[in-house]
Amino acid sequence: MLHTHVETALSASTLKKFIAKAKAIGRKSLAYTDVGYMTGAFKFYKEVSSAGLNPVIGMEILYFDDSCEFCVQGGAKYYTITAYSKDKQSFDALVKLTSRAQKYYESKTEDSYPVYNMSDLDFLSSQGVRFVISGSLSLPYRLHNKGLSKEALDYTRQIKSKWDLSLALVAADEDKVWIENVVLKIQDRTVTIRGTKKVDTDKAENIVAAELASDRHISILAVYNGSVRHKFTRPLFIKERKMERGWRKLSKNYLKDSNHLYSKLSKYVNVPLLVTDYAFMADLQSKDVQTVRLEGRKIPGDFYLKTKEEIIESLSSHGLLIADIEQAIEKSEEFLSTSLSLKYPWRLPVVENVDKRIVETFKKVGRFDKFKNNPVYMDRIKLELEVFRKNGEIDLSPYFFPISDYFNECFKQGVLTGPGRGSAPGSLFSYFLGITHLD
């Protein structure tokens, strides 16, 4: 309910399929929670809104902080938490954070994702962002799994005191994992490397290790830890190689374990307990993207959008009380009911007389008079002015004036400027205003 991977590197269904499934099972909202980025948020917002559903936009965050004792005690390279915008201010905060280059990145699948810190999360909280913790990659669970249950409780209490926090049950099982490793014999040693790890070879740079299964690559020159390259002092020559693919049984059902932890923590710390189906795909065994993108990387079949009955069945199989599950579903629906409006006001210069300003600038630049008797040019400038000024929405021509002033001042001061960039050279209006220099 709260967590979906829609049209990302982790997706196994298209947005259209997610929308259709959400409507078919009676959901009123659909959530967007890409990992580390917000690149598909506007498309999601527009298409989900147009379909009559309430778009809930958030982001799954990877974070770690050396200055946080709990992070260090957890023993992982990063932890996950999901952040949700509840209004335009909190949405803008998420966009602002993801637009900034990060110091650290972590590789997942074949992509790199930013790793944020506690200050980043505090900033988001100050802007009204809501946080939800769930699953086996979360910090409280990692602490608990290492026998540090008191620390898990203390950490949850600490962040609850300063953030808008909820915990969530995941209606799925995590008792097996798909592995894709390349097994290499180098000298007299057998080495297993994760298939998605990046390496340099004698034939190519920054490739996934799975490509080492090809005889084309004779030696390994370097490996990458995230974005950091570690070069070997001498080439490591590959004697034998083979791919290892398949499901590996885990020692326990980690989601079942984490669900029991968060069910208890929600009562100890007095925070809302929600529920999510953590969907990578719209339907059970969805194949539309999976067969193309996930040919060698499988997702367990129960990570899909579920009906309320399927959620209850999944979580009750973990030994959770049906009454608690139903209450968590109710809380989740309440959480998802917050509507988000992403209408941004036009911010244009205030110009008292636009017509007069256009005429004055055309005369000052001196290009318009050369073509005022040419019907081809006049037809073109009339067409552009209709688009800019009579589009039925807003007169956009004042947007051009500060840019025109800037370039004309450059010309006056003898500062060299280029002929134009992007689509601007295609505008005759820009040319007549002195912004571009291509007829």
Coordinates of C-alpha atoms in Angstrom, one line a residue:
M1 CA 0.0 0.0 0.0
L2 CA 2.8 2.4 0.9
H3 CA 5.6 1.3 -1.2
T4 CA 6.0 0.6 -5.0
H5 CA 8.8 0.6 -7.5
V6 CA 7.3 2.1 -10.6
E7 CA 9.2 2.3 -13.9
T8 CA 12.6 2.2 -12.2
A9 CA 15.5 -0.2 -12.4
L10 CA 13.8 -2.3 -9.8
S11 CA 10.4 -2.4 -11.5
A12 CA 8.7 -5.4 -13.0
S13 CA 5.6 -3.7 -14.2
T14 CA 4.8 -0.5 -16.1
L15 CA 3.0 2.5 -14.4
K16 CA -0.1 1.8 -16.5
K17 CA -0.2 -1.8 -15.1
F18 CA 0.1 -0.5 -11.5
I19 CA -2.7 2.0 -12.0
A20 CA -5.0 -0.6 -13.6
K21 CA -4.3 -3.0 -10.7
A22 CA -4.8 -0.4 -8.0
K23 CA -8.2 0.5 -9.5
A24 CA -9.2 -3.1 -10.0
I25 CA -8.6 -4.0 -6.3
G26 CA -10.4 -0.9 -5.1
R27 CA -7.5 1.3 -3.9
K28 CA -8.0 5.0 -3.7
S29 CA -4.3 5.9 -3.7
L30 CA -1.1 4.8 -5.3
A31 CA 2.4 5.5 -3.8
Y32 CA 5.6 6.3 -5.6
T33 CA 8.8 5.4 -3.7
D34 CA 11.8 5.2 -6.0
V35 CA 15.2 4.5 -4.4
G36 CA 17.3 7.6 -4.0
Y37 CA 15.7 9.7 -6.8
M38 CA 12.5 11.5 -7.8
T39 CA 13.0 11.4 -11.5
G40 CA 9.6 9.8 -12.3
A41 CA 7.6 11.7 -9.8
F42 CA 5.9 14.3 -12.1
K43 CA 4.9 11.6 -14.6
F44 CA 3.6 9.5 -11.8
Y45 CA 1.7 12.5 -10.3
K46 CA 0.0 13.4 -13.6
E47 CA -0.9 9.9 -14.8
V48 CA -2.2 8.7 -11.4
S49 CA -4.2 11.9 -10.9
S50 CA -5.7 11.6 -14.4
A51 CA -6.7 8.1 -13.5
G52 CA -8.8 9.3 -10.6
L53 CA -6.4 8.0 -7.9
N54 CA -4.7 10.0 -5.2
P55 CA -0.9 10.1 -5.9
V56 CA 1.3 9.7 -2.8
I57 CA 4.9 10.7 -3.6
G58 CA 7.9 9.6 -1.6
M59 CA 11.4 8.1 -1.8
E60 CA 13.1 5.1 -0.4
I61 CA 16.3 6.5 1.2
L62 CA 19.6 4.8 1.8
Y63 CA 21.4 6.4 4.7
F64 CA 24.4 6.0 6.9
D65 CA 26.2 8.4 9.3
D66 CA 29.6 7.8 11.0
S67 CA 28.6 10.2 13.7
C68 CA 25.5 8.1 14.6
E69 CA 26.5 5.4 17.1
F70 CA 23.5 3.3 16.2
C71 CA 24.5 3.3 12.5
V72 CA 27.9 2.1 13.4
Q73 CA 26.5 -0.6 15.8
G74 CA 24.2 -1.9 13.1
G75 CA 27.2 -3.0 11.1
A76 CA 25.8 -2.3 7.6
K77 CA 27.0 -0.1 4.8
Y78 CA 23.6 1.6 4.7
Y79 CA 20.0 1.4 6.1
T80 CA 16.7 2.1 4.4
I81 CA 13.9 4.4 5.4
T82 CA 11.0 5.7 3.3
A83 CA 10.2 9.4 3.2
Y84 CA 6.8 10.8 2.1
S85 CA 5.8 14.3 1.1
K86 CA 2.4 15.4 2.5
D87 CA 2.4 18.9 0.8
K88 CA 4.2 21.0 -1.7
Q89 CA 6.8 22.2 0.8
S90 CA 7.8 18.6 1.8
F91 CA 7.8 17.5 -1.9
D92 CA 10.1 20.4 -2.8
A93 CA 12.4 19.4 0.1
L94 CA 12.7 15.9 -1.3
V95 CA 13.4 17.2 -4.8
K96 CA 16.0 19.7 -3.4
L97 CA 17.8 16.8 -1.6
T98 CA 17.9 14.5 -4.6
S99 CA 19.1 17.3 -6.9
R100 CA 22.3 17.7 -4.8
A101 CA 25.4 15.6 -5.5
Q102 CA 26.2 13.2 -2.7
K103 CA 29.6 12.2 -1.3
Y104 CA 28.8 8.5 -1.2
Y105 CA 26.9 6.2 -3.6
E106 CA 26.0 2.6 -3.2
S107 CA 25.6 0.0 -6.1
K108 CA 22.3 -1.9 -6.2
T109 CA 21.6 -4.0 -9.3
E110 CA 23.6 -2.2 -12.0
D111 CA 22.9 1.3 -10.8
S112 CA 24.4 3.6 -8.1
Y113 CA 22.2 5.2 -5.5
P114 CA 23.0 8.1 -3.2
V115 CA 23.7 7.4 0.5
Y116 CA 22.3 10.3 2.7
N117 CA 23.2 11.1 6.3
M118 CA 21.3 12.0 9.4
S119 CA 21.5 15.7 8.8
D120 CA 19.8 15.2 5.4
L121 CA 16.9 13.3 7.2
D122 CA 16.7 16.1 9.9
F123 CA 16.4 18.6 7.0
L124 CA 13.6 16.7 5.4
S125 CA 11.8 16.4 8.8
S126 CA 12.1 20.2 9.3
Q127 CA 10.2 20.6 6.0
G128 CA 7.3 18.3 7.0
V129 CA 8.4 15.1 5.4
R130 CA 7.0 11.9 7.0
F131 CA 9.1 8.8 7.6
V132 CA 8.1 5.1 7.6
I133 CA 10.5 2.3 8.8
S134 CA 9.9 -1.3 7.7
G135 CA 11.7 -4.4 6.5
S136 CA 15.0 -6.2 7.0
L137 CA 17.3 -3.4 5.8
S138 CA 16.1 -0.9 8.3
L139 CA 18.4 0.2 11.2
P140 CA 16.2 -0.9 14.1
Y141 CA 15.9 -4.4 12.6
R142 CA 19.7 -4.6 11.9
L143 CA 20.3 -3.7 15.6
H144 CA 17.8 -6.3 16.8
N145 CA 19.2 -8.9 14.5
K146 CA 22.6 -8.4 16.1
G147 CA 21.2 -9.0 19.6
L148 CA 21.0 -5.2 20.3
S149 CA 17.3 -5.0 21.0
K150 CA 17.7 -2.3 23.6
E151 CA 19.6 -0.1 21.1
A152 CA 16.9 -0.7 18.5
L153 CA 14.3 0.5 21.0
D154 CA 16.5 3.5 22.0
Y155 CA 17.1 4.5 18.4
T156 CA 13.4 4.3 17.5
R157 CA 12.5 6.5 20.6
Q158 CA 15.2 9.0 19.6
I159 CA 14.0 9.6 16.1
K160 CA 10.4 9.4 17.1
S161 CA 11.1 12.5 19.4
K162 CA 12.1 14.6 16.4
W163 CA 10.5 13.1 13.3
D164 CA 7.0 12.4 12.1
L165 CA 7.5 8.6 12.3
S166 CA 5.5 5.5 11.6
L167 CA 6.5 1.8 11.5
A168 CA 5.1 -0.7 8.9
L169 CA 4.5 -4.4 8.4
V170 CA 5.5 -5.8 5.0
A171 CA 3.0 -8.2 3.6
A172 CA 5.5 -10.5 1.9
D173 CA 8.1 -13.2 2.6
E174 CA 11.8 -12.9 2.5
D175 CA 13.0 -16.4 2.9
K176 CA 15.0 -16.8 -0.3
V177 CA 17.2 -14.6 -2.5
W178 CA 18.1 -14.7 -6.1
I179 CA 21.9 -14.8 -6.6
E180 CA 23.9 -14.1 -9.7
N181 CA 27.6 -14.6 -9.0
V182 CA 30.6 -15.3 -11.2
V183 CA 32.9 -17.9 -9.8
L184 CA 36.5 -17.4 -11.0
K185 CA 39.7 -19.4 -10.5
I186 CA 42.6 -16.9 -10.2
Q187 CA 46.0 -18.6 -9.7
D188 CA 45.3 -21.3 -7.1
R189 CA 42.3 -19.5 -5.5
T190 CA 38.6 -19.7 -6.2
V191 CA 36.9 -16.3 -5.9
T192 CA 33.1 -15.6 -6.0
I193 CA 32.1 -12.1 -7.1
R194 CA 28.6 -10.7 -7.1
G195 CA 27.4 -10.4 -10.7
T196 CA 26.5 -6.7 -10.4
K197 CA 29.8 -5.6 -8.9
K198 CA 31.8 -3.3 -11.2
V199 CA 35.3 -4.2 -12.5
D200 CA 37.9 -3.1 -15.0
T201 CA 39.5 -5.8 -17.2
D202 CA 42.1 -5.9 -20.0
K203 CA 39.2 -5.4 -22.5
A204 CA 36.8 -2.9 -20.8
E205 CA 36.3 -0.5 -17.9
N206 CA 33.5 -0.2 -15.4
I207 CA 31.6 -3.3 -16.5
V208 CA 29.5 -5.6 -14.3
A209 CA 31.3 -8.7 -13.1
A210 CA 28.8 -11.0 -14.8
E211 CA 30.5 -10.2 -18.0
L212 CA 33.6 -12.0 -16.7
A213 CA 31.9 -15.2 -17.7
S214 CA 32.9 -14.4 -21.2
D215 CA 36.3 -15.7 -22.4
R216 CA 36.9 -12.3 -23.9
H217 CA 38.1 -11.0 -20.6
I218 CA 41.5 -12.4 -19.7
S219 CA 42.4 -10.5 -16.6
I220 CA 41.0 -8.2 -13.9
L221 CA 42.7 -4.8 -13.4
A222 CA 40.5 -3.2 -10.7
V223 CA 37.3 -3.5 -8.7
Y224 CA 34.9 -0.8 -7.6
N225 CA 33.4 -0.3 -4.1
G226 CA 30.5 2.0 -5.0
S227 CA 32.1 4.8 -7.0
V228 CA 35.6 4.2 -5.5
R229 CA 38.0 2.4 -7.8
H230 CA 40.6 0.0 -6.3
K231 CA 43.4 -0.8 -8.8
F232 CA 45.4 -4.0 -8.3
T233 CA 49.2 -3.8 -8.3
R234 CA 49.3 -6.4 -11.1
P235 CA 46.6 -8.0 -13.4
L236 CA 44.7 -11.0 -11.9
F237 CA 44.6 -13.6 -14.7
I238 CA 41.4 -15.7 -14.9
K239 CA 42.1 -19.5 -15.4
E240 CA 38.5 -20.8 -15.1
R241 CA 35.1 -19.2 -14.9
K242 CA 31.4 -20.0 -14.5
M243 CA 28.2 -18.3 -13.7
E244 CA 26.2 -19.2 -10.6
R245 CA 22.5 -18.3 -10.8
G246 CA 19.5 -19.4 -8.8
W247 CA 17.4 -19.1 -5.6
R248 CA 19.3 -19.4 -2.3
K249 CA 17.3 -20.4 0.8
L250 CA 17.9 -17.9 3.7
S251 CA 18.4 -19.0 7.2
K252 CA 15.0 -17.4 8.2
N253 CA 12.2 -15.3 6.9
Y254 CA 13.6 -11.9 7.5
L255 CA 10.4 -10.0 6.8
K256 CA 8.4 -12.2 9.2
D257 CA 11.1 -11.4 11.8
S258 CA 11.0 -7.7 11.2
N259 CA 7.2 -7.6 11.2
H260 CA 7.2 -9.0 14.7
L261 CA 9.8 -6.5 15.8
Y262 CA 7.8 -3.5 14.4
S263 CA 4.5 -4.8 15.8
K264 CA 6.1 -4.7 19.2
L265 CA 8.0 -1.4 18.8
S266 CA 4.9 0.4 17.7
K267 CA 3.4 -0.3 21.1
Y268 CA 6.5 0.3 23.1
V269 CA 7.3 3.6 21.4
N270 CA 3.6 4.6 20.7
V271 CA 4.0 5.2 17.0
P272 CA 1.4 4.3 14.3
L273 CA 1.8 0.9 12.8
L274 CA 1.0 0.7 9.0
V275 CA 1.2 -2.0 6.4
T276 CA 2.7 -2.2 2.9
D277 CA 2.9 -4.8 0.2
Y278 CA 6.2 -3.4 -1.1
A279 CA 5.3 -3.9 -4.7
F280 CA 7.9 -4.4 -7.5
M281 CA 5.1 -5.5 -9.8
A282 CA 1.4 -5.0 -10.3
D283 CA 0.3 -8.6 -10.5
L284 CA 1.4 -12.0 -9.3
Q285 CA 4.1 -13.2 -11.7
S286 CA 3.8 -10.0 -13.9
K287 CA 6.0 -10.5 -16.9
D288 CA 5.7 -7.4 -19.1
V289 CA 9.0 -5.8 -17.9
Q290 CA 10.3 -8.8 -16.0
T291 CA 11.1 -10.9 -19.1
V292 CA 13.2 -8.0 -20.5
R293 CA 14.8 -6.3 -17.6
L294 CA 15.0 -9.0 -15.0
E295 CA 16.0 -11.9 -17.2
G296 CA 18.9 -12.8 -14.8
R297 CA 17.6 -11.1 -11.7
K298 CA 14.4 -12.5 -10.2
I299 CA 12.0 -11.0 -7.7
P300 CA 10.0 -13.3 -5.4
G301 CA 6.5 -13.6 -6.7
D302 CA 4.7 -12.1 -3.7
F303 CA 6.1 -8.6 -4.0
Y304 CA 3.0 -7.3 -5.9
L305 CA 0.0 -5.1 -5.2
K306 CA -2.3 -7.1 -3.0
T307 CA -6.0 -7.0 -2.1
K308 CA -6.9 -6.4 1.6
E309 CA -7.7 -10.1 1.9
E310 CA -4.3 -11.1 0.5
I311 CA -2.5 -8.7 2.9
I312 CA -4.4 -10.2 5.9
E313 CA -3.6 -13.7 4.7
S314 CA 0.1 -12.9 4.3
L315 CA 0.6 -11.2 7.6
S316 CA -1.5 -13.6 9.6
S317 CA 0.7 -16.4 8.3
H318 CA 3.5 -14.6 10.1
G319 CA 1.6 -15.2 13.4
L320 CA 0.3 -11.6 13.7
L321 CA -3.2 -11.0 15.1
I322 CA -5.9 -10.3 12.5
A323 CA -7.2 -7.4 14.6
D324 CA -3.8 -5.8 14.6
I325 CA -3.4 -6.2 10.9
E326 CA -6.8 -4.7 10.2
Q327 CA -6.0 -1.7 12.4
A328 CA -2.7 -1.3 10.5
I329 CA -4.6 -1.4 7.2
E330 CA -7.0 1.3 8.4
K331 CA -4.1 3.5 9.6
S332 CA -2.4 3.0 6.2
E333 CA -5.5 4.2 4.3
E334 CA -5.6 7.2 6.6
F335 CA -1.9 7.9 5.9
L336 CA -2.4 7.6 2.2
S337 CA -5.5 9.9 2.1
T338 CA -3.4 13.1 2.3
S339 CA -3.8 14.8 -1.1
L340 CA -0.8 16.5 -2.8
S341 CA -1.2 19.5 -5.1
L342 CA 1.8 20.2 -7.3
K343 CA 0.5 23.4 -9.0
Y344 CA 3.3 25.9 -9.1
P345 CA 2.6 29.6 -9.6
W346 CA 4.0 31.4 -12.6
R347 CA 6.9 33.6 -11.6
L348 CA 7.5 36.2 -14.3
P349 CA 8.8 39.7 -14.3
V350 CA 6.2 42.4 -13.9
V351 CA 6.1 44.5 -17.0
E352 CA 3.6 47.4 -17.1
N353 CA 3.2 47.6 -20.9
V354 CA 4.4 44.4 -22.7
D355 CA 3.6 45.7 -26.2
K356 CA 5.6 48.8 -25.7
R357 CA 8.5 46.8 -24.3
I358 CA 8.6 44.5 -27.2
V359 CA 8.6 47.4 -29.7
E360 CA 11.3 49.2 -27.8
T361 CA 13.6 46.2 -27.6
F362 CA 13.1 45.3 -31.3
K363 CA 14.2 48.8 -32.2
K364 CA 17.1 48.8 -29.8
V365 CA 18.5 45.5 -31.2
G366 CA 17.8 46.6 -34.8
R367 CA 17.0 43.3 -36.4
F368 CA 13.3 43.5 -36.8
D369 CA 13.3 46.4 -39.3
K370 CA 15.4 44.4 -41.7
F371 CA 12.6 41.8 -42.1
K372 CA 9.4 43.7 -41.4
N373 CA 8.5 43.7 -45.1
N374 CA 9.2 40.0 -45.5
P375 CA 6.0 37.9 -45.3
V376 CA 7.8 34.7 -44.3
Y377 CA 9.4 36.4 -41.3
M378 CA 6.2 38.2 -40.3
D379 CA 4.1 35.1 -40.4
R380 CA 6.7 33.3 -38.2
I381 CA 6.9 36.1 -35.6
K382 CA 3.1 36.3 -35.5
L383 CA 2.9 32.5 -34.9
E384 CA 5.4 32.7 -32.1
L385 CA 3.7 35.6 -30.4
E386 CA 0.4 33.8 -30.5
V387 CA 2.0 30.8 -28.7
F388 CA 3.8 33.0 -26.1
R389 CA 1.1 35.6 -25.5
K390 CA -2.3 34.0 -26.5
N391 CA -2.0 30.4 -25.3
G392 CA -5.0 30.7 -23.1
E393 CA -2.9 30.3 -20.0
I394 CA -0.5 33.2 -19.4
D395 CA 1.5 35.8 -21.4
L396 CA 5.0 34.3 -21.3
S397 CA 6.8 37.1 -23.2
P398 CA 8.0 38.9 -20.0
Y399 CA 10.1 35.8 -19.4
F400 CA 12.3 36.8 -22.3
F401 CA 13.0 40.4 -21.2
P402 CA 15.6 39.9 -18.4
I403 CA 17.5 37.4 -20.7
S404 CA 17.4 40.0 -23.5
D405 CA 18.7 42.7 -21.2
Y406 CA 21.5 40.4 -20.0
F407 CA 22.7 39.5 -23.5
N408 CA 22.4 43.1 -24.8
E409 CA 24.5 44.3 -21.8
C410 CA 27.1 41.6 -22.7
F411 CA 27.1 43.0 -26.3
K412 CA 27.5 46.6 -24.9
Q413 CA 30.4 45.6 -22.7
G414 CA 32.1 43.6 -25.4
V415 CA 31.6 40.2 -23.7
L416 CA 31.5 37.3 -26.2
T417 CA 28.4 35.2 -26.1
G418 CA 27.4 32.1 -28.1
P419 CA 24.9 32.0 -31.0
G420 CA 22.3 30.1 -29.0
R421 CA 21.7 26.9 -27.0
G422 CA 19.1 24.2 -27.0
S423 CA 15.8 25.1 -28.7
A424 CA 16.3 28.9 -28.3
P425 CA 17.9 29.4 -31.7
G426 CA 14.7 28.1 -33.2
S427 CA 12.9 31.2 -32.0
L428 CA 12.7 34.3 -34.2
F429 CA 11.4 36.2 -31.2
S430 CA 14.7 35.4 -29.3
Y431 CA 16.6 36.5 -32.4
F432 CA 14.8 39.9 -32.7
L433 CA 15.3 40.4 -28.9
G434 CA 19.1 39.9 -29.2
I435 CA 19.1 36.7 -27.2
T436 CA 20.3 34.4 -30.0
H437 CA 22.4 35.2 -33.1
L438 CA 21.1 32.7 -35.6
D439 CA 18.6 33.9 -38.2

